[in-house]
PDB file of C-alpha atoms in Angstrom:
ATOM      1  CA  MET L   1       0.583  47.010 -67.759  1.00 89.00           C
ATOM      2  CA  LYS L   2       2.112  48.378 -70.970  1.00 89.00           C
ATOM      3  CA  GLU L   3       0.269  51.689 -70.596  1.00 92.00           C
ATOM      4  CA  ILE L   4       1.595  52.041 -67.052  1.00 92.00           C
ATOM      5  CA  LEU L   5       5.159  51.215 -68.065  1.00 90.00           C
ATOM      6  CA  ASP L   6       5.013  53.590 -71.044  1.00 89.00           C
ATOM      7  CA  ALA L   7       3.864  56.416 -68.756  1.00 90.00           C
ATOM      8  CA  ILE L   8       6.662  55.741 -66.269  1.00 89.00           C
ATOM      9  CA  GLN L   9       9.301  55.647 -68.975  1.00 85.00           C
ATOM     10  CA  SER L  10       7.952  58.930 -70.373  1.00 83.00           C
ATOM     11  CA  GLN L  11       7.993  60.615 -66.966  1.00 74.00           C
ATOM     12  CA  THR L  12      10.592  63.282 -67.695  1.00 60.00           C
ATOM     13  CA  VAL L  13      10.697  67.047 -67.281  1.00 51.00           C
ATOM     14  CA  THR L  14      10.394  69.172 -70.418  1.00 48.00           C
ATOM     15  CA  SER L  15      12.557  72.188 -71.208  1.00 45.00           C
ATOM     16  CA  SER L  16       9.838  74.437 -69.822  1.00 51.00           C
ATOM     17  CA  GLY L  17      10.081  72.688 -66.450  1.00 54.00           C
ATOM     18  CA  SER L  18       6.706  70.930 -66.648  1.00 56.00           C
ATOM     19  CA  ALA L  19       6.269  67.204 -66.330  1.00 62.00           C
ATOM     20  CA  ALA L  20       5.782  65.310 -69.590  1.00 77.00           C
ATOM     21  CA  VAL L  21       3.391  62.956 -67.771  1.00 84.00           C
ATOM     22  CA  THR L  22       1.350  64.546 -64.994  1.00 89.00           C
ATOM     23  CA  SER L  23      -0.208  63.156 -61.840  1.00 92.00           C
ATOM     24  CA  ALA L  24      -3.594  63.478 -63.513  1.00 93.00           C
ATOM     25  CA  ASP L  25      -2.330  61.351 -66.410  1.00 92.00           C
ATOM     26  CA  PHE L  26      -1.336  58.591 -63.986  1.00 94.00           C
ATOM     27  CA  ALA L  27      -4.645  58.887 -62.136  1.00 94.00           C
ATOM     28  CA  ASN L  28      -6.518  58.407 -65.417  1.00 94.00           C
ATOM     29  CA  ILE L  29      -4.678  55.246 -66.434  1.00 94.00           C
ATOM     30  CA  LYS L  30      -7.069  52.321 -66.302  1.00 95.00           C
ATOM     31  CA  LEU L  31      -5.652  49.779 -63.886  1.00 96.00           C
ATOM     32  CA  PRO L  32      -5.702  46.107 -64.869  1.00 96.00           C
ATOM     33  CA  GLU L  33      -8.054  43.689 -63.166  1.00 96.00           C
ATOM     34  CA  SER L  34      -5.102  41.379 -62.549  1.00 97.00           C
ATOM     35  CA  TYR L  35      -1.316  41.525 -62.553  1.00 98.00           C
ATOM     36  CA  ARG L  36       1.660  39.157 -62.508  1.00 98.00           C
ATOM     37  CA  ALA L  37       3.184  38.306 -59.158  1.00 98.00           C
ATOM     38  CA  VAL L  38       5.572  35.845 -57.534  1.00 98.00           C
ATOM     39  CA  THR L  39       3.567  33.666 -55.172  1.00 98.00           C
ATOM     40  CA  VAL L  40       3.594  30.637 -52.955  1.00 98.00           C
ATOM     41  CA  HIS L  41       0.483  28.467 -52.650  1.00 98.00           C
ATOM     42  CA  LYS L  42      -1.194  27.445 -49.424  1.00 98.00           C
ATOM     43  CA  ASP L  43      -1.932  23.925 -50.654  1.00 98.00           C
ATOM     44  CA  GLU L  44       1.801  23.354 -51.138  1.00 98.00           C
ATOM     45  CA  ALA L  45       2.893  24.445 -47.651  1.00 97.00           C
ATOM     46  CA  GLU L  46       3.795  20.854 -46.716  1.00 97.00           C
ATOM     47  CA  MET L  47       5.664  20.049 -49.929  1.00 97.00           C
ATOM     48  CA  PHE L  48       9.093  20.052 -48.262  1.00 98.00           C
ATOM     49  CA  THR L  49       8.103  18.079 -45.172  1.00 96.00           C
ATOM     50  CA  GLY L  50      10.933  15.761 -44.107  1.00 96.00           C
ATOM     51  CA  LEU L  51      13.618  17.518 -46.144  1.00 97.00           C
ATOM     52  CA  ALA L  52      16.644  19.272 -44.706  1.00 97.00           C
ATOM     53  CA  SER L  53      16.657  23.029 -45.271  1.00 96.00           C
ATOM     54  CA  ARG L  54      19.465  22.797 -47.812  1.00 95.00           C
ATOM     55  CA  ASP L  55      17.394  20.382 -49.907  1.00 97.00           C
ATOM     56  CA  LYS L  56      14.318  22.623 -50.133  1.00 97.00           C
ATOM     57  CA  ASP L  57      14.321  24.127 -53.621  1.00 97.00           C
ATOM     58  CA  PRO L  58      12.488  27.486 -53.963  1.00 96.00           C
ATOM     59  CA  ARG L  59      12.156  26.874 -57.692  1.00 96.00           C
ATOM     60  CA  LYS L  60       9.587  24.207 -56.858  1.00 97.00           C
ATOM     61  CA  SER L  61       7.455  26.394 -54.564  1.00 98.00           C
ATOM     62  CA  LEU L  62       7.571  29.804 -56.254  1.00 98.00           C
ATOM     63  CA  HIS L  63       5.052  30.570 -58.997  1.00 98.00           C
ATOM     64  CA  LEU L  64       4.536  33.445 -61.423  1.00 97.00           C
ATOM     65  CA  ASP L  65       0.767  33.895 -61.346  1.00 97.00           C
ATOM     66  CA  ASP L  66      -1.847  36.323 -62.573  1.00 98.00           C
ATOM     67  CA  VAL L  67      -3.614  37.521 -59.420  1.00 98.00           C
ATOM     68  CA  PRO L  68      -6.566  39.898 -58.934  1.00 98.00           C
ATOM     69  CA  LEU L  69      -5.791  43.539 -58.135  1.00 98.00           C
ATOM     70  CA  PRO L  70      -6.548  44.033 -54.424  1.00 97.00           C
ATOM     71  CA  GLU L  71      -9.090  46.517 -53.138  1.00 94.00           C
ATOM     72  CA  LEU L  72      -7.496  49.805 -52.087  1.00 96.00           C
ATOM     73  CA  GLY L  73      -8.253  50.781 -48.501  1.00 96.00           C
ATOM     74  CA  PRO L  74      -7.867  53.928 -46.378  1.00 96.00           C
ATOM     75  CA  GLY L  75      -4.268  54.988 -45.821  1.00 96.00           C
ATOM     76  CA  GLU L  76      -2.979  52.704 -48.584  1.00 97.00           C
ATOM     77  CA  ALA L  77      -1.412  53.039 -52.014  1.00 98.00           C
ATOM     78  CA  LEU L  78      -1.072  50.916 -55.106  1.00 98.00           C
ATOM     79  CA  VAL L  79       2.429  51.160 -56.562  1.00 98.00           C
ATOM     80  CA  ALA L  80       3.734  50.052 -59.961  1.00 97.00           C
ATOM     81  CA  VAL L  81       6.893  48.131 -59.091  1.00 96.00           C
ATOM     82  CA  MET L  82       9.988  49.015 -61.117  1.00 95.00           C
ATOM     83  CA  ALA L  83      12.519  47.140 -58.966  1.00 94.00           C
ATOM     84  CA  SER L  84      12.443  44.693 -56.086  1.00 94.00           C
ATOM     85  CA  SER L  85      14.846  42.153 -54.606  1.00 91.00           C
ATOM     86  CA  VAL L  86      15.129  38.721 -53.084  1.00 91.00           C
ATOM     87  CA  ASN L  87      16.010  38.797 -49.388  1.00 89.00           C
ATOM     88  CA  TYR L  88      15.866  36.508 -46.378  1.00 91.00           C
ATOM     89  CA  ASN L  89      12.097  36.936 -46.076  1.00 91.00           C
ATOM     90  CA  SER L  90      11.651  35.718 -49.640  1.00 94.00           C
ATOM     91  CA  VAL L  91      13.780  32.620 -49.034  1.00 95.00           C
ATOM     92  CA  TRP L  92      12.084  31.787 -45.740  1.00 96.00           C
ATOM     93  CA  THR L  93       8.666  32.156 -47.356  1.00 97.00           C
ATOM     94  CA  SER L  94       9.613  29.964 -50.313  1.00 98.00           C
ATOM     95  CA  ILE L  95      10.766  27.035 -48.158  1.00 97.00           C
ATOM     96  CA  PHE L  96       8.053  27.517 -45.515  1.00 97.00           C
ATOM     97  CA  GLU L  97      10.559  28.024 -42.705  1.00 96.00           C
ATOM     98  CA  PRO L  98      10.592  28.506 -39.795  1.00 95.00           C
ATOM     99  CA  VAL L  99       6.804  28.331 -40.321  1.00 95.00           C
ATOM    100  CA  SER L 100       4.452  28.765 -43.230  1.00 97.00           C
ATOM    101  CA  THR L 101       3.561  32.424 -43.799  1.00 97.00           C
ATOM    102  CA  PHE L 102      -0.073  31.455 -44.306  1.00 98.00           C
ATOM    103  CA  GLY L 103      -0.468  31.410 -40.526  1.00 97.00           C
ATOM    104  CA  PHE L 104       0.537  35.088 -40.503  1.00 97.00           C
ATOM    105  CA  LEU L 105      -1.999  35.889 -43.214  1.00 98.00           C
ATOM    106  CA  GLU L 106      -4.773  34.041 -41.369  1.00 98.00           C
ATOM    107  CA  ARG L 107      -4.106  35.966 -38.150  1.00 96.00           C
ATOM    108  CA  TYR L 108      -3.909  39.293 -39.972  1.00 96.00           C
ATOM    109  CA  GLY L 109      -7.148  38.484 -41.753  1.00 97.00           C
ATOM    110  CA  ARG L 110      -8.941  38.215 -38.423  1.00 96.00           C
ATOM    111  CA  LEU L 111      -7.966  41.746 -37.389  1.00 94.00           C
ATOM    112  CA  SER L 112     -10.628  43.633 -39.366  1.00 94.00           C
ATOM    113  CA  GLU L 113     -12.972  43.497 -42.324  1.00 94.00           C
ATOM    114  CA  LEU L 114     -10.332  45.228 -44.439  1.00 94.00           C
ATOM    115  CA  THR L 115      -7.481  42.898 -43.530  1.00 96.00           C
ATOM    116  CA  LYS L 116      -9.528  39.879 -44.620  1.00 97.00           C
ATOM    117  CA  ARG L 117      -8.168  40.658 -48.099  1.00 97.00           C
ATOM    118  CA  HIS L 118      -4.795  39.282 -47.020  1.00 98.00           C
ATOM    119  CA  ASP L 119      -6.028  35.810 -46.049  1.00 98.00           C
ATOM    120  CA  LEU L 120      -5.865  34.111 -49.443  1.00 98.00           C
ATOM    121  CA  PRO L 121      -4.821  30.683 -50.750  1.00 98.00           C
ATOM    122  CA  TYR L 122      -1.783  32.363 -52.326  1.00 98.00           C
ATOM    123  CA  HIS L 123       0.806  34.768 -50.936  1.00 98.00           C
ATOM    124  CA  VAL L 124       2.340  37.517 -53.097  1.00 98.00           C
ATOM    125  CA  ILE L 125       5.789  37.817 -51.557  1.00 98.00           C
ATOM    126  CA  GLY L 126       8.520  40.454 -51.467  1.00 96.00           C
ATOM    127  CA  SER L 127       9.469  43.062 -48.866  1.00 95.00           C
ATOM    128  CA  ASP L 128      11.256  45.649 -51.042  1.00 92.00           C
ATOM    129  CA  LEU L 129      10.261  47.932 -53.883  1.00 94.00           C
ATOM    130  CA  ALA L 130      11.016  51.045 -55.842  1.00 94.00           C
ATOM    131  CA  GLY L 131       8.252  52.260 -58.108  1.00 95.00           C
ATOM    132  CA  VAL L 132       5.580  54.785 -59.004  1.00 96.00           C
ATOM    133  CA  VAL L 133       2.341  55.502 -57.136  1.00 97.00           C
ATOM    134  CA  LEU L 134      -0.731  54.608 -59.202  1.00 97.00           C
ATOM    135  CA  ARG L 135      -3.576  55.201 -56.742  1.00 97.00           C
ATOM    136  CA  THR L 136      -3.994  56.340 -53.153  1.00 97.00           C
ATOM    137  CA  GLY L 137      -6.786  55.509 -50.740  1.00 97.00           C
ATOM    138  CA  PRO L 138      -8.892  57.819 -48.561  1.00 96.00           C
ATOM    139  CA  GLY L 139      -6.879  59.791 -46.031  1.00 95.00           C
ATOM    140  CA  VAL L 140      -3.628  59.785 -48.032  1.00 96.00           C
ATOM    141  CA  ASN L 141      -2.468  63.377 -48.458  1.00 95.00           C
ATOM    142  CA  SER L 142       1.323  63.232 -48.834  1.00 95.00           C
ATOM    143  CA  TRP L 143       1.420  61.053 -51.946  1.00 97.00           C
ATOM    144  CA  LYS L 144      -0.258  61.237 -55.333  1.00 97.00           C
ATOM    145  CA  PRO L 145      -0.286  59.228 -58.567  1.00 96.00           C
ATOM    146  CA  GLY L 146       2.973  59.620 -60.448  1.00 95.00           C
ATOM    147  CA  ASP L 147       5.176  60.036 -57.363  1.00 95.00           C
ATOM    148  CA  GLU L 148       8.380  57.999 -57.579  1.00 94.00           C
ATOM    149  CA  VAL L 149       8.893  56.189 -54.288  1.00 95.00           C
ATOM    150  CA  VAL L 150      10.636  53.460 -52.367  1.00 95.00           C
ATOM    151  CA  ALA L 151       8.856  51.447 -49.691  1.00 95.00           C
ATOM    152  CA  HIS L 152      10.293  50.070 -46.475  1.00 92.00           C
ATOM    153  CA  CYS L 153       9.018  46.801 -45.074  1.00 91.00           C
ATOM    154  CA  LEU L 154       7.479  47.843 -41.734  1.00 88.00           C
ATOM    155  CA  SER L 155       3.683  47.688 -41.777  1.00 87.00           C
ATOM    156  CA  VAL L 156       2.030  49.083 -38.641  1.00 82.00           C
ATOM    157  CA  GLU L 157      -1.571  49.790 -37.680  1.00 77.00           C
ATOM    158  CA  LEU L 158      -0.631  52.675 -35.312  1.00 69.00           C
ATOM    159  CA  GLU L 159      -3.856  52.423 -33.322  1.00 71.00           C
ATOM    160  CA  SER L 160      -2.163  51.480 -30.063  1.00 67.00           C
ATOM    161  CA  SER L 161      -0.384  54.191 -28.068  1.00 77.00           C
ATOM    162  CA  ASP L 162       2.452  51.692 -27.504  1.00 68.00           C
ATOM    163  CA  GLY L 163       3.739  52.412 -30.990  1.00 67.00           C
ATOM    164  CA  HIS L 164       3.352  56.184 -31.071  1.00 72.00           C
ATOM    165  CA  ASN L 165       6.921  56.939 -29.994  1.00 74.00           C
ATOM    166  CA  ASP L 166       8.492  53.894 -31.616  1.00 74.00           C
ATOM    167  CA  THR L 167       6.628  51.967 -34.301  1.00 71.00           C
ATOM    168  CA  MET L 168       8.730  48.889 -33.519  1.00 71.00           C
ATOM    169  CA  LEU L 169       6.756  48.665 -30.260  1.00 72.00           C
ATOM    170  CA  ASP L 170       3.387  48.680 -31.984  1.00 71.00           C
ATOM    171  CA  PRO L 171       1.656  45.403 -31.070  1.00 64.00           C
ATOM    172  CA  GLU L 172       0.315  45.206 -34.631  1.00 68.00           C
ATOM    173  CA  GLN L 173       3.604  45.740 -36.491  1.00 82.00           C
ATOM    174  CA  ARG L 174       4.297  43.299 -39.303  1.00 89.00           C
ATOM    175  CA  ILE L 175       6.765  42.788 -42.115  1.00 92.00           C
ATOM    176  CA  TRP L 176       5.035  43.683 -45.361  1.00 96.00           C
ATOM    177  CA  GLY L 177       5.172  40.919 -47.971  1.00 97.00           C
ATOM    178  CA  PHE L 178       6.088  38.377 -45.281  1.00 97.00           C
ATOM    179  CA  GLU L 179       3.386  38.727 -42.627  1.00 96.00           C
ATOM    180  CA  THR L 180       1.052  40.543 -45.032  1.00 97.00           C
ATOM    181  CA  ASN L 181       0.020  39.845 -48.611  1.00 98.00           C
ATOM    182  CA  PHE L 182       0.458  41.814 -51.867  1.00 98.00           C
ATOM    183  CA  GLY L 183       4.247  42.222 -51.592  1.00 97.00           C
ATOM    184  CA  GLY L 184       6.849  43.715 -53.870  1.00 97.00           C
ATOM    185  CA  LEU L 185       7.851  40.846 -56.173  1.00 97.00           C
ATOM    186  CA  ALA L 186       5.046  41.753 -58.539  1.00 98.00           C
ATOM    187  CA  GLU L 187       3.994  44.215 -61.202  1.00 97.00           C
ATOM    188  CA  ILE L 188       1.827  46.097 -58.655  1.00 98.00           C
ATOM    189  CA  ALA L 189       2.066  46.164 -54.866  1.00 98.00           C
ATOM    190  CA  LEU L 190      -0.269  47.283 -52.095  1.00 98.00           C
ATOM    191  CA  VAL L 191       1.418  49.228 -49.285  1.00 98.00           C
ATOM    192  CA  LYS L 192       0.478  51.474 -46.408  1.00 96.00           C
ATOM    193  CA  SER L 193       1.234  55.063 -47.348  1.00 96.00           C
ATOM    194  CA  ASN L 194       3.399  55.456 -44.232  1.00 93.00           C
ATOM    195  CA  GLN L 195       5.797  52.897 -45.736  1.00 95.00           C
ATOM    196  CA  LEU L 196       6.601  55.248 -48.599  1.00 96.00           C
ATOM    197  CA  MET L 197       9.634  57.488 -48.982  1.00 95.00           C
ATOM    198  CA  PRO L 198      10.622  59.704 -51.922  1.00 94.00           C
ATOM    199  CA  LYS L 199      13.150  58.023 -54.173  1.00 92.00           C
ATOM    200  CA  PRO L 200      16.496  59.760 -54.719  1.00 88.00           C
ATOM    201  CA  GLY L 201      16.302  61.209 -58.203  1.00 83.00           C
ATOM    202  CA  HIS L 202      19.950  60.559 -59.059  1.00 85.00           C
ATOM    203  CA  LEU L 203      19.746  56.788 -58.584  1.00 83.00           C
ATOM    204  CA  SER L 204      18.651  54.144 -61.071  1.00 79.00           C
ATOM    205  CA  TRP L 205      15.570  52.080 -60.275  1.00 81.00           C
ATOM    206  CA  ARG L 206      17.733  49.146 -59.185  1.00 70.00           C
ATOM    207  CA  ARG L 207      19.687  51.298 -56.743  1.00 62.00           C
ATOM    208  CA  ARG L 208      16.617  53.043 -55.359  1.00 52.00           C
ATOM    209  CA  ARG L 209      14.880  50.099 -53.751  1.00 50.00           C
ATOM    210  CA  PRO L 210      15.480  49.664 -50.004  1.00 55.00           C
ATOM    211  CA  ARG L 211      16.683  46.495 -48.355  1.00 52.00           C
ATOM    212  CA  ALA L 212      14.657  44.553 -45.837  1.00 47.00           C
ATOM    213  CA  TRP L 213      16.228  44.110 -42.432  1.00 42.00           C
ATOM    214  CA  SER L 214      19.361  41.955 -42.259  1.00 39.00           C
ATOM    215  CA  THR L 215      19.541  41.629 -46.033  1.00 40.00           C
ATOM    216  CA  PRO L 216      23.017  41.305 -47.526  1.00 39.00           C
ATOM    217  CA  PRO L 217      23.655  43.571 -50.526  1.00 37.00           C
ATOM    218  CA  PRO L 218      22.188  41.621 -53.441  1.00 37.00           C
ATOM    219  CA  THR L 219      21.786  42.921 -56.954  1.00 36.00           C
ATOM    220  CA  ALA L 220      18.200  44.079 -57.208  1.00 40.00           C
ATOM    221  CA  SER L 221      16.018  42.178 -59.601  1.00 42.00           C
ATOM    222  CA  SER L 222      13.865  43.891 -62.190  1.00 43.00           C
ATOM    223  CA  SER L 223      10.213  43.289 -61.444  1.00 46.00           C
ATOM    224  CA  PRO L 224       7.900  41.543 -63.914  1.00 43.00           C
ATOM    225  CA  ALA L 225       6.775  45.051 -64.884  1.00 46.00           C
ATOM    226  CA  THR L 226      10.128  45.665 -66.546  1.00 40.00           C
ATOM    227  CA  ALA L 227      10.656  42.201 -67.987  1.00 40.00           C
ATOM    228  CA  PRO L 228       9.712  41.220 -71.522  1.00 34.00           C
ATOM    229  CA  ALA L 229       6.277  39.682 -71.817  1.00 34.00           C
TER     230      ALA L 229
END
């Protein structure tokens, strides 16, 4: 991860107008086999059974784990996370309310061979990020390694005509990092490329990340990628 962070921190424009670190440089960075991520564990989904909501302590259910880097599929991107935030989705996931998110991951995993990746005994949470594209999958043309981006939380398959005019009507729309795996509270996140937006260049990383729906204005948290080892 240090090589990735060093490249991001060196990503400035020289006096000649050329980038100090190019897209090709980012594309040539060897990605780690695993990365640090905030997770909940499937075998702990019943740990708060019988407790009132106010007595369920997320500090007992959230873990900082090393997890394998997910396979990159068509229309997807791997993003180095520079900032993320805790929002309602994160709290709900951590206390397994109103239901455990592992039911969402199981259902999504039945959709296709590719979505089976999401049905795991751990859930990497987080529905916000600002960061830098590391890799893009087949069919991604608008984004390239080195692009500085923010990601919104709506994950849609866009195969049904119901969602063509309004993605909120897509029968396969989900909240990324809540109803899907590989969310933003991690060093690296997996997103659909149509979640990405260019980050405003005048804002700091903490101010660039979006907010998931209905999230009050928290102070964004630095991701593990920016924290001391």
